[in-house]
Amino acid sequence: MKKLKNSLNRLMITLKNNLKKIKEEHLIREYMRNNVLFITFVITCVINSTLLRFFCINSTENYLAVAPILADTAIVVIIGGLGYLLKPKNRFGYYLGFSIFFSTICLINSIYYTYYTSFASVSMLSLTQYVGDVGDAVVEQVINFKDFLYVLGPIILVLVNMRIKKKNYYKKIEIKSDRKKRTIKTVAVGAVIAIIFILTLTPTDMSRLVKQWNREYIVMKYGIYIYQANDVIASIQPKINSLFGYDQAKKIFKDYFNDKEEHQDNKYTNIFEGKNVIVIHGESIQTNLMSLSFNGEEVTPNLNKLAEEGMFFSNFYSPVSVGTSSDAELMFNTSLLPTKSGTAFVSYSDRTYNGIPKLLSEKGYYTFSMHGNNADFWNRRNMHESLGYDRFYSKVDYDVTEENIVGLGINDYAFFDQSVDKITKIAKKHDKWYGMLMMLSNHTPFSEVDKYGDFPVNIKETVTKEDGTVEEVTYPYMEGTKLGNYFKSAHYADGAIGELIDRLDEEGLLENTIIVFYGDHDARLPRADYNRLYNYDKETDSVLDEDDPNYKEYDSYQYELGRKVPLIIWSKDMKGTELNKEYKNVMSMYDVEPTIGNMLGFSNEYALGQDIFNIKDQNIVVFPNGNWLTNDVYYNSQKEEYLSLTDNPITEEEIKNNSEYANKMLEISNDIIVFDLLKEDQTDETEVIQTQEKG
Ligand code: GP9
Ligand code: MN
């Protein structure tokens, strides 16, 4: 203890002495005088970046954030420090060059943000061709006085340089300067600041930087300079991936589609031809919700009604990868699987896709998508264009108020209500239309329970006591669990679906329309909560013992299989018809395009999925990790083990063939996206036509 006290005392004395020395010898003033260009460079660059953040992101969290200032400072101190390697007379050019560069980054982002409410990306450089068309509008509405504040940085640097030049500054510091030493010291200071910054980062911060699509978040955490550097890396990576292996990929792709049987018409062919379509992307809606009730109240009464009156595909899976919602959209629209690395929406949005909207546009449909979130979430702004939507209505097109926000944005009720207004206008203008409505409220972490309304997930019982009095007893059951909160949230979202259908009907929009509902992916909930759901012992308010005869096993396989999501095709007049039933064949999200394409009268010849009504043998759901599922068996490729789902015998041969098929599907799908094979194929066809014409 005494030792520690002594050391502390000594440390304090040294600190005091050093501070005294700095004061007496005017070291700070001296440092500032000798490094005036460097200091001006650092301060102006950091102020520019900070101003940009303050102008763009209007939140207290952003105003108080220290991390981005640390990140910006680290970057400019290191770059500025390297300037000391140059002779003093050359340094001004160096600092001015970087100052102009950094100011330009801020200026471009400032203008871009006003226009798109998002930060700029080099991957969007190809879009600059459209700037010409909107040039005047940009000047009038987008360029503001504040954008020119960023130009002040380089101007201040020029003024400072003029002033110090007059004082013969360069000659004076030439004598004093030890370039190497100064560089090392300054860069070391930058590195220390960088380390302090890194220590503030959480795993979520890191993973968001890798994914790069939540741009606002990245700028708010890392500052604009790191964001932009990372954006360049993220934009180049897909190009590098597509450099090698093109010829082989193309050959495998051609062979596969040459050998593939042509689509055969069936009794569902063209049954919906010419109908309008509304697709509902049900955020985190799992099939298991549909069979659950609490105290006699169904969790999803509206979905259940649609399923009872329509075509209900009850063994349907959405094999998403890291791209979750966006992977579901990719599979649904293009009949392709998620990419091996990155996500198709973010890394490969510039590829050619045979998306449902594109194919329906070719049949004269007006196609649109609607979503209450920021348009850059999952890079939808670009990708929805690539999928072929004529128009993407995003957050900016909705009236989002403090009162109507739940979770990530506008709640599903307000979103649907405002969407119907838009659809009504669209329907007046266009004969045939296809629209996708993406829900948002039922998004993890399902924690805004007070906003979901009253839906108790407990057990209420009426007990008659010995003395004849009646008492109501409540057992907590799923209250307070994450799964319980998910039920409340899903019940809330389901209510919005009910209101949507009613409003569409009121507006006469259901007359010639089919509704396609899909759950986008599972809700990634704890397995332990499912264990409680299926094995609750109300007497002890805990989970039954594994040895209990009533105990229902919910192992990792049950959990995997329980991740299924609903697919429903419904129309007002379907109830009681031949179509109105449950379809139990195992099916994947990538089978939707061929299946509904057949019904609506279009086809994507490069679909990897199957028309579910043409399956002769067994359909296979392939998961991005190589696992696969048929009606008979679920195979885990990592553990190389399987679970039989029926009494049908499983042969080694079947496992081997299906595993090979799964790998091939993943490989070809990945190649189609990475090497842009659909685009190349179209070019080939044009080449052939041109050659024939010439000939
Ligand atoms: C965001 C929404 C959710 O706009 O689609 O995306 P997710 O987190 O489910 O991938
Ligand atoms: Mn989702």
XYZ file of C-alpha atoms and ligand atoms in Angstrom:
706
model
C 0.000 0.000 0.000
C 2.768 2.360 1.027
C 4.667 1.486 -2.140
C 1.653 2.327 -4.281
C 1.207 5.627 -2.488
C 4.871 6.485 -3.097
C 4.653 5.609 -6.791
C 1.510 7.713 -7.168
C 3.210 10.635 -5.447
C 6.220 10.301 -7.718
C 3.971 10.202 -10.797
C 2.143 13.323 -9.682
C 5.415 15.172 -9.099
C 6.760 14.202 -12.557
C 3.487 15.315 -14.162
C 3.571 18.617 -12.278
C 7.206 19.217 -13.271
C 6.485 18.459 -16.903
C 3.488 20.774 -16.955
C 5.599 23.474 -15.298
C 8.319 22.946 -17.873
C 5.781 23.162 -20.712
C 4.403 26.376 -19.214
C 7.754 28.000 -18.496
C 9.343 27.147 -21.763
C 6.192 27.941 -23.759
C 6.485 24.549 -25.436
C 2.880 24.512 -26.686
C 3.240 27.918 -28.276
C 6.551 26.787 -29.728
C 5.006 23.584 -31.122
C 2.125 25.474 -32.633
C 4.398 28.011 -34.228
C 6.575 25.339 -35.820
C 3.714 23.113 -36.967
C 1.132 25.625 -37.990
C 0.363 24.012 -41.361
C -0.050 20.547 -39.881
C -2.301 21.853 -37.103
C -4.452 23.871 -39.521
C -4.773 20.803 -41.729
C -5.834 18.542 -38.858
C -8.289 20.988 -37.299
C -10.016 21.968 -40.557
C -10.380 18.360 -41.701
C -11.832 17.219 -38.369
C -14.176 20.219 -38.205
C -15.387 19.510 -41.755
C -16.198 15.904 -40.990
C -17.898 16.805 -37.703
C -19.961 19.545 -39.359
C -21.074 17.112 -42.022
C -22.303 14.670 -39.394
C -24.057 17.396 -37.421
C -25.846 18.746 -40.489
C -26.892 15.320 -41.740
C -27.744 13.263 -38.678
C -30.019 15.071 -36.346
C -29.815 13.166 -33.065
C -28.451 13.804 -29.600
C -26.546 10.532 -29.788
C -24.704 11.891 -32.812
C -24.028 15.311 -31.278
C -22.471 13.702 -28.217
C -20.497 11.016 -30.060
C -16.770 11.136 -29.384
C -15.839 8.005 -31.359
C -16.147 9.536 -34.866
C -14.086 12.555 -33.788
C -11.375 10.203 -32.517
C -11.510 8.243 -35.800
C -11.307 11.366 -37.963
C -8.489 12.776 -35.852
C -6.512 9.529 -36.018
C -6.776 9.444 -39.813
C -5.806 13.061 -40.431
C -3.033 13.067 -37.816
C -1.459 9.991 -39.451
C -1.796 11.409 -42.966
C -0.632 14.819 -41.754
C 2.278 13.198 -39.871
C 3.510 11.529 -43.042
C 3.785 15.029 -44.532
C 6.805 15.579 -42.288
C 8.780 13.196 -44.472
C 8.763 15.942 -47.101
C 11.022 18.968 -47.117
C 9.242 21.919 -45.418
C 8.860 23.832 -48.678
C 6.999 20.883 -50.253
C 4.648 20.310 -47.350
C 2.124 22.966 -48.260
C 1.346 21.215 -51.585
C 0.912 17.932 -49.712
C -1.458 19.358 -47.109
C -3.404 21.352 -49.655
C -3.845 18.262 -51.864
C -5.235 16.198 -48.984
C -7.275 19.099 -47.675
C -8.984 19.490 -51.074
C -9.506 15.736 -51.216
C -11.112 15.562 -47.748
C -13.217 18.678 -48.361
C -14.468 17.186 -51.617
C -15.544 14.041 -49.749
C -17.515 16.209 -47.318
C -18.971 18.393 -50.069
C -20.141 15.449 -52.189
C -21.640 13.698 -49.184
C -23.360 16.851 -48.037
C -25.072 17.333 -51.421
C -25.774 13.622 -51.759
C -27.342 13.464 -48.319
C -29.700 16.357 -49.058
C -30.860 14.514 -52.147
C -30.948 10.907 -50.961
C -30.871 11.120 -47.138
C -27.869 8.836 -47.243
C -24.118 8.977 -47.728
C -22.431 8.568 -51.100
C -20.849 5.423 -52.476
C -18.334 4.987 -55.294
C -20.354 1.975 -56.433
C -22.982 4.490 -57.489
C -20.681 6.413 -59.788
C -22.467 4.791 -62.713
C -25.588 6.673 -61.674
C -23.945 10.036 -62.367
C -25.239 9.766 -65.935
C -28.660 10.668 -64.538
C -27.351 13.840 -62.920
C -27.530 15.600 -66.296
C -31.275 15.019 -66.446
C -31.911 16.452 -63.034
C -29.085 19.012 -63.140
C -31.233 22.139 -62.704
C -33.272 20.604 -59.952
C -30.074 19.668 -58.140
C -28.778 23.238 -58.289
C -32.070 24.698 -57.113
C -33.142 22.253 -54.461
C -30.130 20.340 -53.350
C -27.087 22.587 -53.213
C -27.237 24.680 -50.072
C -25.099 27.399 -48.599
C -23.856 24.958 -45.951
C -22.236 22.764 -48.604
C -19.707 25.478 -49.300
C -18.551 25.607 -45.694
C -16.374 22.598 -46.480
C -14.441 24.608 -49.058
C -13.256 26.847 -46.246
C -10.741 24.190 -45.130
C -8.406 24.492 -48.143
C -8.956 28.279 -48.272
C -7.875 28.678 -44.656
C -4.821 26.540 -45.398
C -3.870 28.817 -48.330
C -4.313 31.946 -46.187
C -2.225 30.499 -43.361
C 0.479 29.542 -45.834
C 0.561 33.048 -47.302
C 0.972 34.522 -43.856
C 3.774 32.247 -42.687
C 5.594 32.563 -45.990
C 5.880 36.266 -45.399
C 7.564 35.597 -42.072
C 10.232 33.448 -43.691
C 8.844 30.490 -41.813
C 10.156 27.782 -44.119
C 13.765 28.914 -43.830
C 13.525 28.990 -40.034
C 12.077 25.535 -39.573
C 14.377 24.002 -42.204
C 17.239 24.257 -39.727
C 15.325 22.781 -36.794
C 13.632 19.965 -38.528
C 14.505 16.350 -38.036
C 12.025 14.932 -40.561
C 12.151 11.246 -39.651
C 11.857 11.798 -35.911
C 8.974 14.206 -36.309
C 7.141 11.817 -38.633
C 7.491 8.892 -36.231
C 6.353 10.947 -33.243
C 3.303 12.360 -35.016
C 2.246 9.078 -36.586
C 2.631 7.441 -33.152
C 0.237 10.005 -31.664
C -2.215 9.193 -34.487
C -1.831 5.471 -33.782
C -2.558 5.968 -30.061
C -5.733 7.897 -30.916
C -6.668 5.098 -33.344
C -6.208 2.487 -30.593
C -8.381 4.475 -28.184
C -11.018 4.646 -30.933
C -10.844 0.898 -31.616
C -11.391 0.213 -27.919
C -14.773 1.975 -28.145
C -16.040 -0.400 -30.859
C -18.538 -3.200 -30.223
C -18.866 -6.406 -32.331
C -22.006 -4.888 -33.937
C -19.981 -1.825 -34.987
C -17.385 -4.086 -36.622
C -19.905 -6.264 -38.439
C -21.776 -3.210 -39.733
C -18.511 -1.863 -41.146
C -17.956 -5.148 -42.993
C -21.513 -5.180 -44.367
C -21.316 -1.450 -45.228
C -24.980 -0.949 -46.057
C -26.117 0.822 -42.906
C -24.263 3.920 -44.019
C -25.676 6.384 -41.541
C -24.658 4.157 -38.670
C -21.123 3.748 -40.025
C -20.636 7.494 -40.473
C -21.997 8.082 -36.991
C -19.507 5.597 -35.551
C -16.448 5.854 -37.797
C -16.676 9.348 -39.268
C -16.891 10.165 -42.951
C -13.267 9.446 -43.909
C -13.186 5.829 -42.717
C -16.684 5.327 -44.165
C -15.529 6.460 -47.578
C -12.323 4.391 -47.538
C -14.296 1.333 -46.498
C -16.831 2.034 -49.212
C -14.059 1.915 -51.828
C -12.859 -1.463 -50.495
C -16.420 -2.841 -50.383
C -17.014 -1.698 -53.963
C -13.819 -3.225 -55.312
C -14.185 -6.620 -53.592
C -16.917 -8.012 -55.895
C -14.865 -6.944 -58.906
C -11.889 -8.928 -57.614
C -14.118 -11.955 -56.923
C -15.286 -11.908 -60.538
C -11.777 -11.721 -62.037
C -10.959 -15.415 -61.956
C -12.816 -18.511 -63.082
C -15.254 -16.919 -65.536
C -14.807 -19.467 -68.368
C -15.307 -22.490 -66.162
C -18.302 -20.916 -64.443
C -19.896 -20.101 -67.772
C -19.396 -23.656 -69.036
C -20.942 -25.245 -65.936
C -23.833 -22.788 -66.141
C -24.498 -23.526 -69.829
C -24.274 -27.292 -69.354
C -26.660 -27.136 -66.424
C -29.352 -25.202 -68.244
C -28.907 -27.181 -71.478
C -29.526 -30.402 -69.566
C -32.408 -29.003 -67.534
C -35.853 -30.152 -68.609
C -38.028 -27.459 -70.111
C -40.971 -26.300 -68.045
C -44.122 -28.312 -68.749
C -47.527 -26.671 -68.556
C -49.813 -27.973 -65.825
C -53.339 -27.296 -64.602
C -52.153 -24.113 -62.870
C -50.646 -22.585 -66.022
C -51.965 -19.044 -66.623
C -54.759 -19.364 -64.022
C -53.953 -15.857 -62.766
C -52.940 -14.336 -66.068
C -53.699 -10.617 -66.209
C -54.521 -10.352 -62.484
C -53.026 -7.611 -60.354
C -50.680 -8.814 -57.645
C -49.938 -7.580 -54.140
C -47.046 -9.327 -52.440
C -46.732 -8.888 -48.678
C -43.240 -9.392 -47.265
C -44.016 -10.476 -43.701
C -41.108 -9.450 -41.505
C -39.983 -12.370 -39.282
C -43.312 -14.222 -39.559
C -42.898 -17.938 -38.855
C -45.416 -20.652 -39.619
C -45.532 -21.863 -36.023
C -47.311 -18.623 -35.018
C -50.334 -19.739 -36.988
C -51.132 -22.709 -34.805
C -50.810 -20.901 -31.484
C -53.481 -19.377 -29.248
C -53.372 -17.861 -25.793
C -56.479 -17.963 -23.661
C -58.535 -18.783 -26.717
C -57.141 -15.935 -28.829
C -55.125 -16.800 -31.918
C -51.733 -15.130 -32.341
C -52.333 -14.514 -36.053
C -56.112 -14.655 -36.702
C -55.875 -12.691 -39.959
C -53.119 -14.797 -41.478
C -54.988 -17.902 -40.403
C -58.070 -16.656 -42.227
C -56.084 -16.027 -45.420
C -54.572 -19.516 -45.131
C -57.994 -21.099 -44.573
C -59.502 -19.336 -47.560
C -56.557 -19.567 -49.954
C -53.633 -21.709 -51.038
C -51.523 -22.358 -47.962
C -48.029 -23.765 -48.464
C -47.368 -25.080 -44.992
C -43.976 -26.689 -45.539
C -42.221 -23.650 -46.920
C -38.689 -22.470 -46.067
C -36.694 -19.296 -46.603
C -33.029 -20.385 -46.639
C -31.547 -16.950 -46.039
C -27.893 -16.254 -45.305
C -26.377 -13.105 -43.736
C -28.535 -10.976 -46.019
C -31.735 -11.979 -44.117
C -34.592 -9.806 -45.481
C -32.684 -8.992 -48.642
C -31.820 -12.657 -49.280
C -35.520 -13.508 -48.958
C -36.324 -10.848 -51.557
C -33.552 -12.140 -53.820
C -34.768 -15.734 -53.713
C -38.425 -14.803 -54.087
C -37.863 -12.532 -57.064
C -35.076 -14.243 -58.974
C -35.158 -17.927 -58.024
C -31.470 -17.688 -57.062
C -29.806 -18.482 -53.737
C -27.820 -16.147 -51.461
C -24.183 -15.547 -52.436
C -21.306 -17.326 -50.724
C -19.730 -14.117 -49.445
C -21.229 -10.697 -48.953
C -24.846 -10.263 -49.994
C -26.276 -10.016 -53.487
C -28.175 -6.839 -52.578
C -25.113 -4.990 -51.341
C -22.157 -6.397 -53.277
C -23.792 -7.379 -56.561
C -26.616 -4.954 -57.147
C -25.238 -4.049 -60.579
C -25.698 -7.579 -61.973
C -28.435 -8.685 -64.361
C -31.389 -10.395 -62.695
C -34.475 -11.982 -64.204
C -36.635 -10.596 -61.420
C -40.407 -11.025 -61.234
C -40.956 -7.238 -61.597
C -38.816 -7.154 -64.729
C -40.592 -10.125 -66.312
C -44.026 -8.735 -65.453
C -43.055 -5.285 -66.773
C -42.360 -7.023 -70.066
C -45.973 -8.264 -69.932
C -47.280 -4.729 -69.561
C -47.507 -4.537 -65.783
C -46.626 -1.442 -63.760
C -44.400 -2.710 -60.949
C -43.606 -1.071 -57.623
C -42.266 -1.830 -54.170
C -43.164 -0.099 -50.913
C -41.224 -0.070 -47.656
C -41.292 2.312 -44.700
C -37.556 2.175 -44.041
C -34.682 4.192 -45.481
C -34.152 3.331 -49.168
C -30.518 2.444 -48.575
C -31.264 -0.247 -46.026
C -29.929 -3.392 -47.721
C -29.057 -1.157 -50.689
C -32.624 -1.476 -51.941
C -32.443 1.842 -53.760
C -30.143 0.207 -56.325
C -31.219 -3.382 -56.101
C -34.935 -2.757 -56.578
C -34.043 -1.064 -59.825
C -31.982 -4.093 -60.859
C -34.899 -6.394 -60.017
C -36.984 -4.360 -62.418
C -39.350 -2.357 -60.210
C -40.587 0.755 -61.973
C -40.805 2.628 -58.685
C -39.601 2.118 -55.117
C -41.573 3.990 -52.459
C -39.422 4.263 -49.336
C -39.375 6.204 -46.055
C -39.316 9.595 -47.796
C -42.641 8.803 -49.468
C -44.412 8.180 -46.165
C -45.651 10.459 -43.471
C -43.565 9.209 -40.570
C -44.339 10.882 -37.243
C -43.146 10.313 -33.710
C -46.525 8.746 -32.917
C -46.531 6.195 -35.721
C -43.032 4.764 -35.202
C -42.594 1.214 -33.915
C -39.163 -0.460 -33.992
C -37.238 0.410 -37.140
C -39.729 2.913 -38.506
C -43.318 3.639 -39.460
C -45.638 0.991 -37.991
C -47.340 -1.524 -40.267
C -50.813 -0.014 -39.731
C -49.802 3.474 -40.866
C -47.593 2.010 -43.593
C -50.393 -0.089 -45.090
C -52.902 2.720 -44.750
C -50.696 5.173 -46.645
C -49.705 2.470 -49.139
C -53.346 1.803 -50.045
C -53.740 5.516 -50.885
C -50.807 5.182 -53.269
C -52.057 1.913 -54.778
C -55.482 3.459 -55.370
C -53.805 6.143 -57.495
C -51.644 3.578 -59.296
C -54.679 1.409 -60.079
C -56.403 4.398 -61.685
C -53.453 4.961 -63.992
C -52.455 1.412 -64.886
C -54.407 -1.573 -66.177
C -52.230 -4.215 -64.608
C -49.944 -3.739 -61.679
C -47.678 -5.718 -59.371
C -46.682 -4.289 -55.998
C -44.644 -5.541 -53.086
C -45.363 -4.218 -49.575
C -42.632 -4.844 -47.048
C -43.652 -4.920 -43.411
C -41.361 -3.631 -40.679
C -42.944 -3.624 -37.205
C -42.377 -7.287 -36.365
C -38.605 -6.936 -36.317
C -36.262 -8.226 -33.655
C -35.801 -7.415 -30.695
C -39.611 -7.257 -30.248
C -39.122 -5.141 -27.153
C -41.657 -2.330 -27.578
C -44.296 -4.416 -25.834
C -46.267 -1.411 -24.618
C -46.907 -0.402 -28.239
C -48.202 -3.800 -29.352
C -51.517 -3.548 -27.488
C -53.000 -5.976 -25.018
C -52.274 -9.598 -25.889
C -51.461 -11.599 -22.745
C -49.317 -14.656 -23.398
C -50.071 -16.198 -20.020
C -52.514 -18.916 -18.928
C -55.712 -17.793 -17.282
C -57.878 -20.359 -15.544
C -61.068 -20.172 -13.560
C -60.919 -22.363 -10.504
C -63.903 -23.303 -8.362
C -62.788 -23.592 -4.767
C -64.085 -26.060 -2.188
C -66.358 -23.422 -0.691
C -67.948 -22.918 -4.111
C -66.353 -19.539 -4.842
C -64.892 -18.992 -8.290
C -61.446 -17.511 -8.697
C -59.351 -16.589 -11.703
C -55.781 -17.859 -11.536
C -53.031 -16.597 -13.847
C -49.829 -18.473 -14.663
C -47.071 -16.349 -16.263
C -46.191 -18.912 -18.997
C -44.567 -16.929 -21.875
C -44.878 -13.473 -20.291
C -41.492 -11.770 -20.003
C -39.722 -14.102 -22.439
C -38.362 -13.014 -25.800
C -40.573 -15.555 -27.544
C -43.574 -14.235 -25.623
C -42.776 -10.710 -26.765
C -42.458 -12.023 -30.311
C -46.010 -13.378 -30.078
C -47.267 -9.979 -28.943
C -45.407 -8.259 -31.748
C -46.617 -10.759 -34.365
C -50.205 -10.376 -33.116
C -49.823 -6.628 -33.599
C -48.437 -7.057 -37.136
C -51.171 -9.554 -37.957
C -53.775 -6.947 -36.990
C -52.256 -4.626 -39.578
C -52.615 -7.326 -42.253
C -56.309 -7.623 -41.360
C -56.771 -3.866 -41.721
C -54.908 -3.881 -45.032
C -57.205 -6.502 -46.526
C -60.277 -4.595 -45.310
C -59.030 -1.320 -46.777
C -58.094 -2.886 -50.102
C -61.585 -4.327 -50.251
C -63.191 -0.981 -49.404
C -61.256 0.653 -52.225
C -62.337 -2.089 -54.642
C -58.735 -3.163 -55.091
C -59.364 -6.858 -54.420
C -61.665 -7.503 -57.343
C -59.063 -8.609 -59.857
C -56.128 -9.096 -57.505
C -54.239 -11.955 -55.950
C -52.435 -11.527 -52.647
C -49.182 -13.385 -52.083
C -47.980 -13.417 -48.489
C -44.614 -14.752 -47.371
C -42.740 -14.727 -44.068
C -39.262 -13.429 -44.955
C -37.267 -15.561 -42.489
C -37.469 -16.908 -38.974
C -37.197 -14.633 -35.956
C -33.979 -16.137 -34.537
C -35.404 -16.755 -31.077
C -33.802 -18.688 -28.211
C -34.385 -22.432 -28.293
C -34.796 -22.383 -24.498
C -37.932 -20.241 -24.956
C -39.424 -22.864 -27.271
C -38.647 -25.452 -24.654
C -40.711 -23.424 -22.215
C -43.505 -23.016 -24.768
C -43.852 -26.742 -25.313
C -42.946 -28.012 -21.835
C -44.403 -25.502 -19.416
C -45.309 -26.799 -15.988
C -47.733 -24.288 -14.515
C -47.606 -25.844 -11.042
C -43.923 -24.994 -10.665
C -43.792 -22.135 -13.228
C -40.834 -23.848 -14.878
C -39.964 -26.331 -17.623
C -40.906 -29.995 -17.201
C -38.158 -32.407 -16.396
C -36.731 -34.282 -19.403
C -37.800 -37.559 -17.771
C -41.391 -36.428 -17.458
C -43.702 -38.506 -19.700
C -45.255 -35.283 -21.055
C -41.883 -33.771 -21.958
C -41.699 -32.876 -25.659
C -38.218 -32.876 -27.103
C -37.249 -29.652 -28.919
C -33.693 -30.346 -30.032
C -31.562 -28.491 -32.557
C -33.232 -30.380 -35.419
C -36.728 -29.454 -34.258
C -35.499 -25.904 -33.992
C -34.094 -25.916 -37.549
C -37.257 -27.449 -38.961
C -39.353 -25.020 -36.925
C -37.826 -22.110 -38.837
C -40.353 -22.522 -41.628
C -42.323 -19.505 -42.791
C -45.767 -19.283 -44.378
C -46.492 -18.806 -48.064
C -50.098 -17.997 -48.875
C -51.726 -17.181 -52.190
C -55.175 -15.728 -51.662
C -57.864 -13.951 -53.563
C -61.283 -12.797 -52.514
C -63.078 -15.464 -54.501
C -60.820 -18.446 -53.811
C -62.602 -19.817 -50.748
C -64.219 -23.187 -51.411
C -62.653 -23.569 -54.863
C -60.352 -26.358 -55.928
C -57.338 -24.143 -55.211
C -58.339 -23.522 -51.603
C -56.302 -26.055 -49.619
C -53.118 -26.770 -47.745
C -50.125 -27.749 -49.887
C -47.782 -29.886 -47.836
C -44.974 -30.547 -50.284
C -41.652 -29.153 -49.031
C -40.880 -25.912 -50.865
C -38.306 -23.117 -50.849
C -38.430 -19.380 -51.342
C -36.524 -19.856 -54.622
C -39.390 -22.048 -55.927
C -41.826 -19.130 -55.807
C -40.823 -17.419 -59.058
C -41.268 -20.549 -61.214
C -44.482 -21.457 -59.367
C -46.286 -18.129 -59.553
C -44.663 -17.404 -62.926
C -46.502 -20.417 -64.297
C -49.762 -19.123 -62.801
C -49.291 -15.567 -64.045
C -47.969 -16.588 -67.443
C -44.281 -15.670 -67.406
C -41.104 -17.640 -66.965
C -37.483 -17.138 -66.057
C -35.539 -19.694 -68.070
C -32.633 -19.390 -65.619
C -34.591 -20.148 -62.469
C -32.859 -22.561 -60.113
C -36.035 -23.457 -58.275
C -38.944 -25.576 -59.459
C -42.585 -24.994 -60.186
C -43.941 -26.825 -57.130
C -46.806 -28.223 -59.224
C -44.383 -29.920 -61.573
C -42.446 -31.859 -58.955
C -42.531 -35.502 -59.957
C -40.080 -36.923 -57.532
C -38.871 -35.054 -54.439
C -38.366 -31.337 -54.072
C -35.213 -30.192 -52.273
C -34.731 -27.116 -50.128
C -31.046 -26.201 -50.201
C -29.677 -24.048 -47.379
C -26.686 -21.713 -47.876
C -24.529 -23.829 -45.524
C -25.032 -26.932 -47.706
C -27.744 -28.500 -45.506
C -30.807 -29.699 -47.390
C -34.310 -30.899 -46.781
C -36.822 -33.126 -48.604
C -40.199 -34.435 -47.471
C -38.358 -37.459 -46.095
C -35.135 -36.221 -44.614
C -33.271 -33.243 -43.199
C -29.533 -33.487 -43.804
C -26.929 -31.610 -41.801
C -23.862 -31.267 -44.026
C -21.548 -30.011 -41.275
C -22.199 -32.920 -38.961
C -22.793 -35.278 -41.883
C -25.847 -36.678 -40.156
C -29.525 -36.731 -40.986
C -32.944 -36.879 -39.444
C -35.597 -39.084 -41.012
C -38.955 -37.371 -41.235
C -41.003 -40.282 -42.547
C -40.838 -44.063 -42.484
C -39.427 -44.144 -46.008
C -35.958 -45.715 -46.006
C -33.063 -43.349 -46.779
C -30.206 -44.705 -48.889
C -26.555 -43.633 -48.926
C -26.998 -42.999 -52.618
C -29.824 -40.540 -52.003
C -27.754 -38.626 -49.432
C -24.807 -38.472 -51.832
C -26.880 -37.349 -54.825
C -28.822 -34.747 -52.921
C -25.650 -33.354 -51.330
C -24.059 -33.043 -54.760
C -27.177 -31.377 -56.086
C -27.187 -28.918 -53.163
C -23.563 -27.965 -53.782
C -24.172 -27.551 -57.477
C -27.156 -25.280 -56.882
C -25.152 -23.099 -54.518
C -22.206 -23.009 -56.923
C -24.215 -22.131 -60.035
C -26.326 -19.563 -58.261
C -23.235 -17.885 -56.852
C -21.568 -17.885 -60.286
C -24.641 -16.413 -61.988
C -24.477 -13.479 -59.611
C -20.709 -13.002 -59.219
C -19.863 -13.422 -62.934
C -23.026 -11.701 -64.113
C -23.811 -14.710 -66.309
C -27.347 -13.659 -67.213
C -26.027 -10.480 -68.775
C -23.387 -12.351 -70.732
C -25.970 -14.771 -72.032
C -28.093 -11.948 -73.383
C -25.032 -10.442 -75.063
C -24.325 -13.798 -76.688
C -27.852 -13.945 -78.061
C -27.572 -10.446 -79.518
C -24.230 -11.366 -81.030
C -25.817 -14.403 -82.675
C -28.695 -12.337 -84.055
C -26.330 -9.678 -85.359
C -24.124 -12.285 -87.016
C -27.152 -13.900 -88.623
C -28.345 -10.545 -89.893
C -24.950 -9.768 -91.365
C -24.737 -13.209 -92.914
C -35.212 -3.468 -43.046
C -35.968 -4.715 -42.954
C -35.308 -5.657 -41.983
O -35.648 -2.524 -43.935
O -36.237 -5.272 -44.184
O -34.216 -6.328 -42.474
P -33.631 -7.621 -41.712
O -32.921 -7.114 -40.480
O -34.793 -8.494 -41.341
O -32.714 -8.266 -42.675
Mn -36.438 -9.409 -42.352
